[in-house]
C-alpha cells in the first residue's frame, strides 16, 4: 500500500480483505465489511478518492494501526 493518504474505494476493499475482513455486504445505506465481531462501514462509490480523514476513521473503527495499513 502506498503511504497513508487518499485511496480509492476499490483499493480500500482490497486491502481490508488482505487484512482478514469479509465483504462488502449490503446493509442499509452503506455496505460493510466484517472480521469477527468488528464491523466497518465502507463508503458508497463516488467520484474521487476516500480522503485521509475518512480513511483514518475507517481504520480506527477496524482496529488497524497505521503501520499495519502501510505494510499491506
Coordinates of N, CA and C in Angstrom, one line a residue, residues 11-24 32-40 59 62-64 68-69 72:
X11 N -9.5 0.0 -3.8 CA -8.2 -0.3 -3.1 C -8.4 -0.5 -1.6
X12 N -9.3 0.3 -1.0 CA -9.7 0.1 0.4 C -10.3 -1.3 0.6
X13 N -11.2 -1.7 -0.2 CA -11.8 -3.0 -0.1 C -10.7 -4.1 -0.3
X14 N -9.9 -4.0 -1.3 CA -8.8 -5.0 -1.5 C -7.9 -5.1 -0.3
X15 N -7.5 -4.0 0.3 CA -6.6 -4.0 1.4 C -7.3 -4.6 2.7
X16 N -8.6 -4.2 2.9 CA -9.3 -4.8 4.1 C -9.4 -6.3 3.9
X17 N -9.6 -6.8 2.7 CA -9.7 -8.2 2.5 C -8.4 -8.9 2.9
X18 N -7.3 -8.3 2.5 CA -6.0 -8.8 2.8 C -5.7 -8.8 4.3
X19 N -6.4 -7.9 5.0 CA -6.2 -7.9 6.5 C -7.3 -8.8 7.2
X20 N -8.0 -9.6 6.4 CA -8.9 -10.6 7.1 C -10.3 -10.2 7.1
X21 N -10.8 -9.1 6.5 CA -12.2 -8.7 6.5 C -12.9 -9.4 5.4
X22 N -14.2 -9.7 5.6 CA -15.0 -10.3 4.5 C -16.1 -9.3 4.1
X23 N -16.4 -9.4 2.8 CA -17.5 -8.5 2.3 C -16.9 -7.8 1.1
X24 N -17.5 -6.7 0.7 CA -18.6 -5.9 1.4 C -20.0 -6.6 1.2
X32 N -20.9 -2.8 4.3 CA -20.0 -3.0 5.4 C -19.1 -4.3 5.2
X33 N -18.0 -4.3 5.9 CA -17.2 -5.5 5.9 C -17.0 -5.9 7.4
X34 N -16.8 -7.2 7.6 CA -16.7 -7.8 8.9 C -15.5 -8.7 9.1
X35 N -15.0 -8.7 10.3 CA -13.9 -9.5 10.7 C -14.2 -9.9 12.2
X36 N -14.8 -11.1 12.4 CA -15.2 -11.5 13.7 C -16.4 -10.6 14.2
X37 N -16.2 -9.9 15.3 CA -17.2 -9.0 15.8 C -17.0 -7.6 15.3
X38 N -15.9 -7.3 14.6 CA -15.7 -5.9 14.1 C -16.4 -5.7 12.8
X39 N -17.2 -4.6 12.8 CA -17.9 -4.3 11.5 C -17.5 -2.9 11.1
X40 N -17.1 -2.7 9.9 CA -16.6 -1.5 9.3 C -17.5 -1.1 8.2
X59 N -10.0 3.1 9.6 CA -9.0 2.2 10.2 C -9.1 2.2 11.7
X62 N -11.8 -0.2 12.5 CA -11.4 -1.5 12.2 C -10.3 -2.0 13.1
X63 N -9.8 -1.2 14.0 CA -8.7 -1.5 14.9 C -7.4 -1.9 14.1
X64 N -7.2 -1.1 13.0 CA -6.0 -1.3 12.2 C -5.1 -0.1 12.4
X68 N 0.3 -1.1 10.3 CA -0.3 -2.3 9.7 C -0.9 -2.0 8.3
X69 N -1.5 -0.9 8.1 CA -2.1 -0.4 6.9 C -1.0 -0.3 5.8
X72 N 0.5 -3.5 4.2 CA -0.3 -4.3 3.3 C 0.2 -4.2 1.9

